[in-house]
């Protein structure tokens, strides 16, 4: 019976110390938020491309994906991009959890170019879905600061 209150006290103290550490860690970064410290205002758009084919066909290969980037993405974003290999899972439209190799495409561009780039990005997503019979291509947009 004595061990239970001791464990509870230790847990409460540990949680309190963890809670105190967060503001201290952020405070070490300075008074301004990270996006205000350095660099120009940019948007970072990440697109997540699955490779599993509906009906169990052969997945999209590295060569097919890189050809897609060369033919569709690079002409729209010739200034640069990053492609990373990934592995993910999602629940498809039929409720089945799909696990698959994936690719993440990262685009950085000035905030002022959003209106011009948004339709290009949507075109990339639609072309991938059409070309490789995909249900979706996930998109995440984050505001960030970039200094090259």
GROMACS .gro file of C-alpha atoms in nm:
model
  148
    1UNK     CA    1   0.000   0.000   0.000
    2UNK     CA    2   0.284   0.245   0.065
    3UNK     CA    3   0.431   0.192  -0.285
    4UNK     CA    4   0.118   0.317  -0.462
    5UNK     CA    5   0.126   0.677  -0.315
    6UNK     CA    6   0.503   0.690  -0.373
    7UNK     CA    7   0.458   0.593  -0.738
    8UNK     CA    8   0.176   0.845  -0.778
    9UNK     CA    9   0.391   1.121  -0.626
   10UNK     CA   10   0.683   1.030  -0.851
   11UNK     CA   11   0.457   1.032  -1.157
   12UNK     CA   12   0.313   1.374  -1.069
   13UNK     CA   13   0.659   1.521  -1.008
   14UNK     CA   14   0.790   1.376  -1.336
   15UNK     CA   15   0.495   1.518  -1.529
   16UNK     CA   16   0.551   1.856  -1.366
   17UNK     CA   17   0.917   1.859  -1.460
   18UNK     CA   18   0.838   1.764  -1.818
   19UNK     CA   19   0.584   2.047  -1.836
   20UNK     CA   20   0.840   2.297  -1.709
   21UNK     CA   21   1.101   2.182  -1.966
   22UNK     CA   22   0.888   2.276  -2.268
   23UNK     CA   23   0.885   2.654  -2.212
   24UNK     CA   24   1.253   2.649  -2.117
   25UNK     CA   25   1.343   2.472  -2.442
   26UNK     CA   26   1.138   2.716  -2.649
   27UNK     CA   27   1.281   3.008  -2.453
   28UNK     CA   28   1.629   2.902  -2.560
   29UNK     CA   29   1.529   2.980  -2.917
   30UNK     CA   30   1.482   3.349  -2.839
   31UNK     CA   31   1.181   3.571  -2.799
   32UNK     CA   32   1.059   3.542  -3.155
   33UNK     CA   33   0.895   3.242  -3.317
   34UNK     CA   34   1.128   3.034  -3.537
   35UNK     CA   35   0.969   3.164  -3.860
   36UNK     CA   36   1.048   3.523  -3.758
   37UNK     CA   37   1.418   3.473  -3.676
   38UNK     CA   38   1.575   3.439  -4.018
   39UNK     CA   39   1.491   3.389  -4.381
   40UNK     CA   40   1.218   3.491  -4.618
   41UNK     CA   41   0.853   3.389  -4.583
   42UNK     CA   42   0.804   3.071  -4.782
   43UNK     CA   43   0.550   2.794  -4.817
   44UNK     CA   44   0.655   2.432  -4.795
   45UNK     CA   45   0.423   2.200  -4.981
   46UNK     CA   46   0.467   1.827  -4.925
   47UNK     CA   47   0.292   1.579  -5.152
   48UNK     CA   48   0.268   1.213  -5.054
   49UNK     CA   49   0.248   0.965  -5.340
   50UNK     CA   50   0.147   0.607  -5.272
   51UNK     CA   51   0.272   0.331  -5.500
   52UNK     CA   52   0.030   0.040  -5.445
   53UNK     CA   53  -0.188  -0.028  -5.746
   54UNK     CA   54  -0.559  -0.095  -5.705
   55UNK     CA   55  -0.646  -0.459  -5.753
   56UNK     CA   56  -0.299  -0.579  -5.654
   57UNK     CA   57  -0.106  -0.494  -5.968
   58UNK     CA   58   0.263  -0.413  -5.969
   59UNK     CA   59   0.337  -0.103  -5.758
   60UNK     CA   60   0.466   0.218  -5.913
   61UNK     CA   61   0.840   0.160  -5.954
   62UNK     CA   62   1.120   0.401  -5.870
   63UNK     CA   63   1.182   0.445  -6.242
   64UNK     CA   64   0.816   0.525  -6.314
   65UNK     CA   65   0.801   0.776  -6.029
   66UNK     CA   66   1.124   0.949  -6.130
   67UNK     CA   67   1.001   0.968  -6.490
   68UNK     CA   68   0.680   1.128  -6.357
   69UNK     CA   69   0.887   1.386  -6.168
   70UNK     CA   70   1.098   1.457  -6.477
   71UNK     CA   71   0.798   1.485  -6.713
   72UNK     CA   72   0.533   1.649  -6.493
   73UNK     CA   73   0.686   1.814  -6.184
   74UNK     CA   74   1.019   1.953  -6.301
   75UNK     CA   75   0.869   2.161  -6.586
   76UNK     CA   76   0.637   2.324  -6.329
   77UNK     CA   77   0.907   2.374  -6.061
   78UNK     CA   78   1.244   2.399  -6.238
   79UNK     CA   79   1.402   2.598  -5.951
   80UNK     CA   80   1.422   2.285  -5.738
   81UNK     CA   81   1.248   2.018  -5.536
   82UNK     CA   82   1.324   1.729  -5.303
   83UNK     CA   83   1.205   1.369  -5.328
   84UNK     CA   84   1.228   1.136  -5.030
   85UNK     CA   85   1.150   0.766  -5.006
   86UNK     CA   86   0.892   0.669  -4.750
   87UNK     CA   87   0.668   0.397  -4.619
   88UNK     CA   88   0.317   0.463  -4.503
   89UNK     CA   89  -0.031   0.338  -4.451
   90UNK     CA   90  -0.383   0.470  -4.488
   91UNK     CA   91  -0.740   0.347  -4.486
   92UNK     CA   92  -0.873   0.329  -4.842
   93UNK     CA   93  -1.224   0.409  -4.958
   94UNK     CA   94  -1.334   0.053  -4.880
   95UNK     CA   95  -1.207   0.065  -4.520
   96UNK     CA   96  -0.900  -0.151  -4.588
   97UNK     CA   97  -0.569  -0.043  -4.435
   98UNK     CA   98  -0.315  -0.020  -4.716
   99UNK     CA   99   0.057  -0.034  -4.637
  100UNK     CA  100   0.291   0.071  -4.911
  101UNK     CA  101   0.614   0.226  -5.021
  102UNK     CA  102   0.565   0.594  -5.090
  103UNK     CA  103   0.741   0.906  -5.209
  104UNK     CA  104   0.733   1.251  -5.052
  105UNK     CA  105   0.785   1.547  -5.282
  106UNK     CA  106   0.879   1.873  -5.109
  107UNK     CA  107   0.842   2.210  -5.282
  108UNK     CA  108   0.956   2.543  -5.134
  109UNK     CA  109   0.839   2.871  -5.283
  110UNK     CA  110   0.782   3.230  -5.169
  111UNK     CA  111   0.444   3.298  -5.009
  112UNK     CA  112   0.377   3.557  -5.278
  113UNK     CA  113   0.383   3.278  -5.542
  114UNK     CA  114   0.103   3.074  -5.383
  115UNK     CA  115  -0.168   3.183  -5.629
  116UNK     CA  116   0.052   3.093  -5.927
  117UNK     CA  117   0.173   2.761  -5.781
  118UNK     CA  118  -0.150   2.624  -5.634
  119UNK     CA  119  -0.302   2.522  -5.972
  120UNK     CA  120   0.031   2.366  -6.075
  121UNK     CA  121   0.039   2.158  -5.758
  122UNK     CA  122  -0.321   2.049  -5.802
  123UNK     CA  123  -0.241   1.953  -6.163
  124UNK     CA  124   0.048   1.737  -6.041
  125UNK     CA  125  -0.180   1.561  -5.792
  126UNK     CA  126  -0.449   1.498  -6.055
  127UNK     CA  127  -0.201   1.370  -6.314
  128UNK     CA  128  -0.049   1.121  -6.068
  129UNK     CA  129  -0.393   0.990  -5.968
  130UNK     CA  130  -0.490   0.954  -6.335
  131UNK     CA  131  -0.161   0.803  -6.452
  132UNK     CA  132  -0.129   0.548  -6.170
  133UNK     CA  133  -0.498   0.488  -6.079
  134UNK     CA  134  -0.457   0.630  -5.727
  135UNK     CA  135  -0.742   0.734  -5.496
  136UNK     CA  136  -0.554   1.036  -5.365
  137UNK     CA  137  -0.229   1.224  -5.327
  138UNK     CA  138  -0.202   1.384  -4.983
  139UNK     CA  139  -0.100   1.751  -4.963
  140UNK     CA  140   0.037   1.944  -4.665
  141UNK     CA  141   0.113   2.318  -4.681
  142UNK     CA  142   0.318   2.483  -4.406
  143UNK     CA  143   0.438   2.840  -4.373
  144UNK     CA  144   0.809   2.856  -4.294
  145UNK     CA  145   1.116   3.074  -4.318
  146UNK     CA  146   1.386   2.985  -4.569
  147UNK     CA  147   1.738   3.113  -4.612
  148UNK     CA  148   1.950   2.971  -4.894
   0.00000   0.00000   0.00000
